[in-house]
Short mmCIF file of C-alpha atoms and ligand atoms in Angstrom, two decimals:
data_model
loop_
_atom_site.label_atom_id
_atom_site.label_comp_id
_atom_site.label_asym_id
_atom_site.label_seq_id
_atom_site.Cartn_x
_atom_site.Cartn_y
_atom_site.Cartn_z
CA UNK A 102 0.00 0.00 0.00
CA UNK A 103 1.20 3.49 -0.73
CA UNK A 104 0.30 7.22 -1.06
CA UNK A 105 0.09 9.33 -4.26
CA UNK A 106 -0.57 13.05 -4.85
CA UNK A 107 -3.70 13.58 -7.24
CA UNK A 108 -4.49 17.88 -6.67
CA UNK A 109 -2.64 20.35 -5.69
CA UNK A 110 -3.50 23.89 -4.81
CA UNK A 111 -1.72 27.33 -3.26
CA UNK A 112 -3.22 30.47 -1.67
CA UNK A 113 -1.01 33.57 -1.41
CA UNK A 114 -2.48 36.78 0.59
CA UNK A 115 -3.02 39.98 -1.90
CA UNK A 116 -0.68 42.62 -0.50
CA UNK A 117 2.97 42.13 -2.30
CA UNK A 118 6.39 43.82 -1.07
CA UNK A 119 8.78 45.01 -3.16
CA UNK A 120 12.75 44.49 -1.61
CA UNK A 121 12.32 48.19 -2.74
CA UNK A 122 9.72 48.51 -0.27
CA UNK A 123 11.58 46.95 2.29
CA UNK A 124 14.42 49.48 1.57
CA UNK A 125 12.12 52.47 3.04
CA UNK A 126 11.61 50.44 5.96
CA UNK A 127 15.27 49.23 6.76
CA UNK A 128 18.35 49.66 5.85
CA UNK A 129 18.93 47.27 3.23
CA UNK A 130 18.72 47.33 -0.97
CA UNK A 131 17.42 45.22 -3.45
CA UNK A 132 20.67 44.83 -4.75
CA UNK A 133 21.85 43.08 -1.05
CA UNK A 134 18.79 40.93 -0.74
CA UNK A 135 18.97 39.86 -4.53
CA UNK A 136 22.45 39.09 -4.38
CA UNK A 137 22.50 36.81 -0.90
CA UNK A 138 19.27 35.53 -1.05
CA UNK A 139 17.79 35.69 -4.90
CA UNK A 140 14.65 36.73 -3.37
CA UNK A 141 12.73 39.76 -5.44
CA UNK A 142 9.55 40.38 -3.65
CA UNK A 143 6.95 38.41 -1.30
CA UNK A 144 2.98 38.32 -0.03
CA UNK A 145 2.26 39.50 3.14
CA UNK A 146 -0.57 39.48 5.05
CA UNK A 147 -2.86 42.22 5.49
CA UNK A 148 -5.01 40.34 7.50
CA UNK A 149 -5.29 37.25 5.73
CA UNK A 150 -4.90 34.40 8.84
CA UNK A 151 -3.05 31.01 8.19
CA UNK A 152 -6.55 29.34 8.84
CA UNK A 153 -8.04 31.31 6.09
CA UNK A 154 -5.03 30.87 3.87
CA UNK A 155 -4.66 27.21 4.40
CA UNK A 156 -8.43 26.65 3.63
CA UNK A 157 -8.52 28.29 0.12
CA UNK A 158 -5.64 26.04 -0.19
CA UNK A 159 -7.00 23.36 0.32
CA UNK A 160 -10.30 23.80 -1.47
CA UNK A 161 -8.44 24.69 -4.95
CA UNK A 162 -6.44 21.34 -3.99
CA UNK A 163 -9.57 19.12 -3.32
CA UNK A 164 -11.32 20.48 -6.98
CA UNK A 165 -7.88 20.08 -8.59
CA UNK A 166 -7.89 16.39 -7.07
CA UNK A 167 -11.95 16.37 -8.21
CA UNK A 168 -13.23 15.41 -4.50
CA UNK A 169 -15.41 16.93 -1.90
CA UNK A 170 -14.53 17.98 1.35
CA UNK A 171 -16.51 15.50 2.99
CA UNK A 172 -14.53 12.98 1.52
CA UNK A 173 -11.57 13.51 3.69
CA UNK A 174 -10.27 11.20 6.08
CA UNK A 175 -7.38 13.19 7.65
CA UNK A 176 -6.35 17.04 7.94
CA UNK A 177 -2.99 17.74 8.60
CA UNK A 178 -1.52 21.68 8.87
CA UNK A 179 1.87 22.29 9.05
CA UNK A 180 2.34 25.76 10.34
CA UNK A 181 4.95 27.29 12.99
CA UNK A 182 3.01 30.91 13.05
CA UNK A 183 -0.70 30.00 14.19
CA UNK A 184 -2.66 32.92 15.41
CA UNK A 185 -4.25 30.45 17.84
CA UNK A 186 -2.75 27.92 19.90
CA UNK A 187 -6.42 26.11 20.31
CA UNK A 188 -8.38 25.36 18.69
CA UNK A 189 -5.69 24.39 15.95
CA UNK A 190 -5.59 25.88 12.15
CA UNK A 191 -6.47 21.88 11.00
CA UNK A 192 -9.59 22.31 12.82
CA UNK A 193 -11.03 25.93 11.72
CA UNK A 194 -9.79 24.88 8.21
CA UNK A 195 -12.21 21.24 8.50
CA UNK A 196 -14.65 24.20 9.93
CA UNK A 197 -14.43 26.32 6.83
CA UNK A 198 -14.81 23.61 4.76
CA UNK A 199 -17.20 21.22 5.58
CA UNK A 200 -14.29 18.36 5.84
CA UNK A 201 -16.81 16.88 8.38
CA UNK A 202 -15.41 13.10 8.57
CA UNK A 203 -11.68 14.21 8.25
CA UNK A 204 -9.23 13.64 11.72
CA UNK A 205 -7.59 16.98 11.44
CA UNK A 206 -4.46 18.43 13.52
CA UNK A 207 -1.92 20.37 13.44
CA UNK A 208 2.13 19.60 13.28
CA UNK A 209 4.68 21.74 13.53
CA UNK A 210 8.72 20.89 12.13
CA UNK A 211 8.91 24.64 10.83
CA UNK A 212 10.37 24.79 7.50
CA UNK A 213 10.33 20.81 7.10
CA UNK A 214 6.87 20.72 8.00
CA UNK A 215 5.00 20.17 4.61
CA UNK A 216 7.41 16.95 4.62
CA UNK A 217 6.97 15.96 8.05
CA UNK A 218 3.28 16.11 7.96
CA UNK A 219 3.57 14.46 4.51
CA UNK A 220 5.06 11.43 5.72
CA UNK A 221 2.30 11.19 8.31
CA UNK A 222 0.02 11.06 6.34
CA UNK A 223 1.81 8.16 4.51
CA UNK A 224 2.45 6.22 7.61
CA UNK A 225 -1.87 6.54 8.48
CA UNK A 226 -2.38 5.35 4.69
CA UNK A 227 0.11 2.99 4.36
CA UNK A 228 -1.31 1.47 8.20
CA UNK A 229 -4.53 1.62 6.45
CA UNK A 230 -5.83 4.02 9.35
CA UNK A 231 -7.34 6.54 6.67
CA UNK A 232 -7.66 6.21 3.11
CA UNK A 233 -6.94 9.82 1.99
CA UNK A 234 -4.96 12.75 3.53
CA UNK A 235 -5.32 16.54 2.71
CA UNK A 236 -2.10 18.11 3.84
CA UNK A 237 -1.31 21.51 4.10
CA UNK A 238 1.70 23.61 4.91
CA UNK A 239 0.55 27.59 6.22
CA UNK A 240 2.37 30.43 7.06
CA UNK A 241 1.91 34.08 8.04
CA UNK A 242 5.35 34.59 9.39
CA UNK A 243 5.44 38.57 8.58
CA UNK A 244 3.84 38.38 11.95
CA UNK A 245 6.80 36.97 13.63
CA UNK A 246 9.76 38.89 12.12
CA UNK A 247 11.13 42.25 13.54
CA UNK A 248 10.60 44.82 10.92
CA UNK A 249 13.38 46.52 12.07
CA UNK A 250 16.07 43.64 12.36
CA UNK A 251 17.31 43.80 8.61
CA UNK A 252 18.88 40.17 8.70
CA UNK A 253 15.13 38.20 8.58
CA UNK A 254 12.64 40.51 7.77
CA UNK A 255 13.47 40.49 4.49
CA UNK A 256 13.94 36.61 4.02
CA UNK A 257 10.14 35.84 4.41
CA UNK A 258 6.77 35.47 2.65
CA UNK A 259 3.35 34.43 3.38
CA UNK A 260 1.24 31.78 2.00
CA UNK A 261 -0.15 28.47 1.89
CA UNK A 262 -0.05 25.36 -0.07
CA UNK A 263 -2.10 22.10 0.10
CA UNK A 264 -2.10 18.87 -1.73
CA UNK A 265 -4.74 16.04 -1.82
CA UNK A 266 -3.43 12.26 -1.74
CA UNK A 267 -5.07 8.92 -1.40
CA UNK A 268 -3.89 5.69 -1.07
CA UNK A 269 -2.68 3.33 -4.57
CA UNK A 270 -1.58 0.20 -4.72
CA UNK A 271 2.37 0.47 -5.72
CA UNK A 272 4.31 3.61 -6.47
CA UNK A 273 3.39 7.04 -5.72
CA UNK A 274 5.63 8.07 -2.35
CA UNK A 275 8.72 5.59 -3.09
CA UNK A 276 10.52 6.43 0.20
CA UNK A 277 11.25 8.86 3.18
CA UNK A 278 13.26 10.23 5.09
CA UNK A 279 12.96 12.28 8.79
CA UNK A 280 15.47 13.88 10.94
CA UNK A 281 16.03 16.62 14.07
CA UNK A 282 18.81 17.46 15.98
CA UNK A 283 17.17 19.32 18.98
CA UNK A 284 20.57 20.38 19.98
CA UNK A 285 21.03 22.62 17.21
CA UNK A 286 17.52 24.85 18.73
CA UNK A 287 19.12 27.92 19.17
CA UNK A 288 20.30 29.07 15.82
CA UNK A 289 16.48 29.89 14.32
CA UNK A 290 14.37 30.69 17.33
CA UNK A 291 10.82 32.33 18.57
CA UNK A 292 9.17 32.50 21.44
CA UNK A 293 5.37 33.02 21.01
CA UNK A 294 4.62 34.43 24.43
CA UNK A 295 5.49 34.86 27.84
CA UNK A 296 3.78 31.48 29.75
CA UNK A 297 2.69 32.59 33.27
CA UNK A 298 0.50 31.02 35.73
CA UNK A 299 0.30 32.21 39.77
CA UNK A 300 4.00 30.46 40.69
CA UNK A 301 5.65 31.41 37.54
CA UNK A 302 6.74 34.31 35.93
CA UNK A 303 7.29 33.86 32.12
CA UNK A 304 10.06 35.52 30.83
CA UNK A 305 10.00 36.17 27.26
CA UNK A 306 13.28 36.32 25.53
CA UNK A 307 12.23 37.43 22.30
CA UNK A 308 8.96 37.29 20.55
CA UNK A 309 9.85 37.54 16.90
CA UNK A 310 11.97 35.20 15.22
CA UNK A 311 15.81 35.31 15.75
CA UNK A 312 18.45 33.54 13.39
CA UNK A 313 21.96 32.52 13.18
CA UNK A 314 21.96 33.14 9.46
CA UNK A 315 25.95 31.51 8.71
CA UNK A 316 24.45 28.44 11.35
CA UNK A 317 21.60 27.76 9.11
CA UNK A 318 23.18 28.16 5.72
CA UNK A 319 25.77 25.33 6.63
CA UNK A 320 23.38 23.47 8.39
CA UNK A 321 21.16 23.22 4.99
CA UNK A 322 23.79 22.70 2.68
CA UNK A 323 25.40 19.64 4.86
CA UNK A 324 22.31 17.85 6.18
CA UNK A 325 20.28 18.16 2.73
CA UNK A 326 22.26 16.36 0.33
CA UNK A 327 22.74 13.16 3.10
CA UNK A 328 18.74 13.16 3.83
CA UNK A 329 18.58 13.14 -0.14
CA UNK A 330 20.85 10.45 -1.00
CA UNK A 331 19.27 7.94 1.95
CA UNK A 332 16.26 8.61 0.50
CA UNK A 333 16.96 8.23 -2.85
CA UNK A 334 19.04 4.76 -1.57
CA UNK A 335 15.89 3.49 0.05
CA UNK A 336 14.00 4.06 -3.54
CA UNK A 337 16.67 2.12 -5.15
CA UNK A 338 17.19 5.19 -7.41
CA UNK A 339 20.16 7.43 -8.67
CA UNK A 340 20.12 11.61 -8.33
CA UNK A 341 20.38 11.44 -12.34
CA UNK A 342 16.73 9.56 -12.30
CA UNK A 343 15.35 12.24 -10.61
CA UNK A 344 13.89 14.54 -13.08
CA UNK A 345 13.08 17.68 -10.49
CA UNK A 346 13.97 18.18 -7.08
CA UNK A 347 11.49 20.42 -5.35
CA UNK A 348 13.54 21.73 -2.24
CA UNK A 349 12.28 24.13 0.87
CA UNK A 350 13.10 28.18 -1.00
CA UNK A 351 15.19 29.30 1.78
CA UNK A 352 17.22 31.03 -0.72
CA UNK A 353 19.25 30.07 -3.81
CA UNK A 354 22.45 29.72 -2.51
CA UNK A 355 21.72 26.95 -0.17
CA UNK A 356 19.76 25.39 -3.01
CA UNK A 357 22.83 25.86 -5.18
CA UNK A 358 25.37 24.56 -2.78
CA UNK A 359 23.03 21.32 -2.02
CA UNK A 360 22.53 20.91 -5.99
CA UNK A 361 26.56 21.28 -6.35
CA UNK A 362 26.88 18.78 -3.64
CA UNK A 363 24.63 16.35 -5.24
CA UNK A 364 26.88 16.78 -8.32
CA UNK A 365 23.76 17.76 -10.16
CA UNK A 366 22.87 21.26 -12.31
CA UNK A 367 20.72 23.39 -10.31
CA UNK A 368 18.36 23.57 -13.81
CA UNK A 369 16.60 20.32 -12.23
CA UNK A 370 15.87 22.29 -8.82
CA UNK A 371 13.01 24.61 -9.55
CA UNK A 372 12.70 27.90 -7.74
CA UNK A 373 9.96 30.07 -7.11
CA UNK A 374 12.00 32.14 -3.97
CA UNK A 375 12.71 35.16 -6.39
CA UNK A 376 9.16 35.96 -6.81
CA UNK A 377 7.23 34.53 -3.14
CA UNK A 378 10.10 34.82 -0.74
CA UNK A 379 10.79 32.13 1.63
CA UNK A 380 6.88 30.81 3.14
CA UNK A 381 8.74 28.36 5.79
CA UNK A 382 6.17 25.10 5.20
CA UNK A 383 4.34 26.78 2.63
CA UNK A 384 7.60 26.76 0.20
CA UNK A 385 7.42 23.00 -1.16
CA UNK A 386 3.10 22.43 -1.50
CA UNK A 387 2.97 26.09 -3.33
CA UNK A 388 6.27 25.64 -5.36
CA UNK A 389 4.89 22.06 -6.28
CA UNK A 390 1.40 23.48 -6.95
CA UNK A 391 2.79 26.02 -9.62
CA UNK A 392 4.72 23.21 -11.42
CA UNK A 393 1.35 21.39 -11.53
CA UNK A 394 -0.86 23.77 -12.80
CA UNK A 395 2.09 24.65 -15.14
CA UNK A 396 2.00 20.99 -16.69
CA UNK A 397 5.81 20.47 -15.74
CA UNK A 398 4.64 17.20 -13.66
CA UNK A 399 4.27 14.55 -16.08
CA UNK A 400 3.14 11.05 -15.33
CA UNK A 401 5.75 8.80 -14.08
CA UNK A 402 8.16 11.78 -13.44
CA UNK A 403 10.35 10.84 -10.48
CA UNK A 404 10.70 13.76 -7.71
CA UNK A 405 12.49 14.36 -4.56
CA UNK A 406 11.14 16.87 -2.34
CA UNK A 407 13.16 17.84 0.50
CA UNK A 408 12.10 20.38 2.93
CA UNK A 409 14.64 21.79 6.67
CA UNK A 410 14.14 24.34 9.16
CA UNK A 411 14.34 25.08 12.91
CA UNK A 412 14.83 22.09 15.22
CA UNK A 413 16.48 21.53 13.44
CA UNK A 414 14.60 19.07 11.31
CA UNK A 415 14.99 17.84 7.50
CA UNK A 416 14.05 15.29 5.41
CA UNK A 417 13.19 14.03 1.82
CA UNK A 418 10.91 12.05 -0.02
CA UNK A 419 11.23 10.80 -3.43
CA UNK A 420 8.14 9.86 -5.67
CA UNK A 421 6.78 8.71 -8.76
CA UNK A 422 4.38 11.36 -10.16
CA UNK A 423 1.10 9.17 -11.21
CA UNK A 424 -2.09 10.80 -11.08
CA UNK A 425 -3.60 7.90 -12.11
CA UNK A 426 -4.20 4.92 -10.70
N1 ACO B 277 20.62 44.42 3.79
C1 ACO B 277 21.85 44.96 3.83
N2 ACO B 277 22.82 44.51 4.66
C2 ACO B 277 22.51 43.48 5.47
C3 ACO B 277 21.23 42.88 5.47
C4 ACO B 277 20.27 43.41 4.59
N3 ACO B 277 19.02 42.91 4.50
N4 ACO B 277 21.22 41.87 6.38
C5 ACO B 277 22.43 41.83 6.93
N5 ACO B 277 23.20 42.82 6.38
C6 ACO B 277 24.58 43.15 6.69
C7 ACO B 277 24.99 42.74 8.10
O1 ACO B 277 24.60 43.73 9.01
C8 ACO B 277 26.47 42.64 7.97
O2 ACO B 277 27.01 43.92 7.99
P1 ACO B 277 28.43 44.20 8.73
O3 ACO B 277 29.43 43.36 7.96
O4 ACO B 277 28.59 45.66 8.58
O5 ACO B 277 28.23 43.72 10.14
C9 ACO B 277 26.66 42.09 6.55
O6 ACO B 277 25.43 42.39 5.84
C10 ACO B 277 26.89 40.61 6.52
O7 ACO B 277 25.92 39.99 7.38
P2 ACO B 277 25.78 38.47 7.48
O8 ACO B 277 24.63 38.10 8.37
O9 ACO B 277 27.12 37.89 7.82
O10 ACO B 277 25.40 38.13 5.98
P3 ACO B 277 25.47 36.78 5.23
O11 ACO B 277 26.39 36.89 4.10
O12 ACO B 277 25.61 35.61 6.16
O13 ACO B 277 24.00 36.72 4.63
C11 ACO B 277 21.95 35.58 5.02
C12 ACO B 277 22.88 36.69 5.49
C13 ACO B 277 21.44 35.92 3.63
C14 ACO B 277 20.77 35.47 5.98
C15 ACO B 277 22.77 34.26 4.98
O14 ACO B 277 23.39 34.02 6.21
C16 ACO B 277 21.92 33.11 4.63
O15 ACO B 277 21.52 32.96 3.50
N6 ACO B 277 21.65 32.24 5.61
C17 ACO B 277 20.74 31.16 5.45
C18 ACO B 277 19.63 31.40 6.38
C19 ACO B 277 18.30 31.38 5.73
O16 ACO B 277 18.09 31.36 4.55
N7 ACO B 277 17.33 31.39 6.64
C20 ACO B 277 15.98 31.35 6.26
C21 ACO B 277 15.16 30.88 7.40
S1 ACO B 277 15.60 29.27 7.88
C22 ACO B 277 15.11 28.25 6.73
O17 ACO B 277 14.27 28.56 5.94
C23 ACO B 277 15.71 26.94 6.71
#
């Protein structure tokens, strides 16, 4: 029994910021940002919530995938920037959309949480605890960066982007691979709020995100290439058989240095970070969604998405593209 991907769909809030735009709010140039990051411009939220986002997202997956919302058996939302801590996104988004038989929560494995929610839903199929998954990753992280620290408020974008999978007999998801090092916390760090009850006194050290930018970058461009090549070991396939390789848009010099790594030109590793930023678990499901719905998935394709973040936490997944059955 496996798990394969039959609709995809994105949501992306209206407003869009210019690095130019940025440029009257910090000191920084489109020149800088382009030139470290490749980033051009992003969505941000003008009020847009990651519920609300996530939802759209899902419904233009579902019709993509041609099933109703009742027809889902599970609900998954990655997100690390929920406006609510309960009820959870998953369960206002089953709310908005009538997903009235779906199991719905929410998992968070910040930037690698599209693939670690992925791969649950593959272990419930694959168990034969649910039959389909909607999966979701959702962020509104302009609501977590200082606008005045220059480093991260310009790396960022808002968005969502769902896909709709059900279970198939062979093919489909060919393999996975998960990993965290939870000693490795401190270099890309938030703390929501200050928790206080009548013995404590929360102390909140910072409440938007903070980032060891140099930590990350090597982080990413070590970690990624070795979750990529176990994965792609465990399919029984070689990087050269992999036609695209749909990696978290951090920026396009980690995807660069993990394509040089993987002795592979970075033509095969689609980008869309220049035009929506970096969404966190948003990047892969909207990325993937545009390739869709611009008819660069073909049947059989083979893909690796790979997806890392705070945690820290990576992985990959490689899969056969097949819509049908
Ligand atoms: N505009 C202009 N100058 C800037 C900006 C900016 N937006 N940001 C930092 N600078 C300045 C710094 O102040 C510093 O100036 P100084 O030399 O006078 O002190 C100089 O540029 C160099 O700063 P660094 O932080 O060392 O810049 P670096 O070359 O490392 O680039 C960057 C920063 C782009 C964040 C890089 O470290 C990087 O790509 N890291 C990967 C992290 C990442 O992508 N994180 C995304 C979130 S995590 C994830 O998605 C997995």
């Amino acid at each position: 029994m496996s798990m394969r991907i039959i609709g995809t769909g994105s949501a992306l809030p209206e407003k869009y910021v210019t690095n130019n735009d940025l440029a009257e709010l910090v000191d920084t140039s489109d020149e800088w940002i382009r030139e470290r990051t490749g980033i051009g411009g992003r969505h941000v939220s003008t009020g847009e919530t990651v519920a609300e986002l996530a939802a759209l997202a899902c419904g233009r997956a579902l019709a993509d995938a041609g099933r109703r919302a009742d027809q889902v058996e599970l609900l998954i939302v990655a997100t690390c920037s929920p406006e609510t801590g309960i009820p959870s996104v998953a369960c206002q988004v089953q709310s908005s959309l009538g997903a009235v038989n779906a199991v719905a929560f929410d998992l968070n494995a910040a930037c690698a949480g599209f693939l670690f929610a992925l791969h649950t839903a593959w272990a419930y199929v694959q168990s034969g605890i649910c039959r389909n998954a909607l999966i979701v990753g959702a962020e509104v992280l302009s609501k977590l960066v200082d606008w005045t620290d220059r480093g991260t408020c310009i790396l960022f974008g808002d968005g969502a982007g769902a896909v709709f999978a059900e279970q198939c007999d062979r093919g489909g998801i060919l393999s996975f691979v998960q990993h965290s090092d939870g000693r490795k916390g401190e270099v890309l760090r938030c703390d929501s709020r200050a928790l206080t009850n009548p013995y404590v006194r929360g102390v909140m050290q910072s409440p938007w995100v903070k980032m060891d930018g140099r930590e990350v970058f090597s982080f990413a461009v070590r970690q990624v290439p070795t979750g990529i090549t176990e994965a792609l070991k465990q399919a029984h396939l070689k990087a050269e058989e992999v036609e695209l390789f749909v990696l978290h848009q951090a920026n396009f010099r980690i995807i660069e240095g993990i394509a040089r790594r993987l002795g592979l030109d970075a033509d095969r590793f689609p980008m869309n970070l220049d035009r929506v930023g970096n969404m966190s678990s948003a990047s892969i499901p909207v990325l993937l969604d545009e390739l869709n719905r611009a008819g660069r998935l073909k049947e059989g394709m083979k893909l690796v998405l790979s997806g890392f973040g705070a945690g820290l936490t990576w992985g990959a997944c490689v899969l056969n593209w097949q819509r049908e059955c």
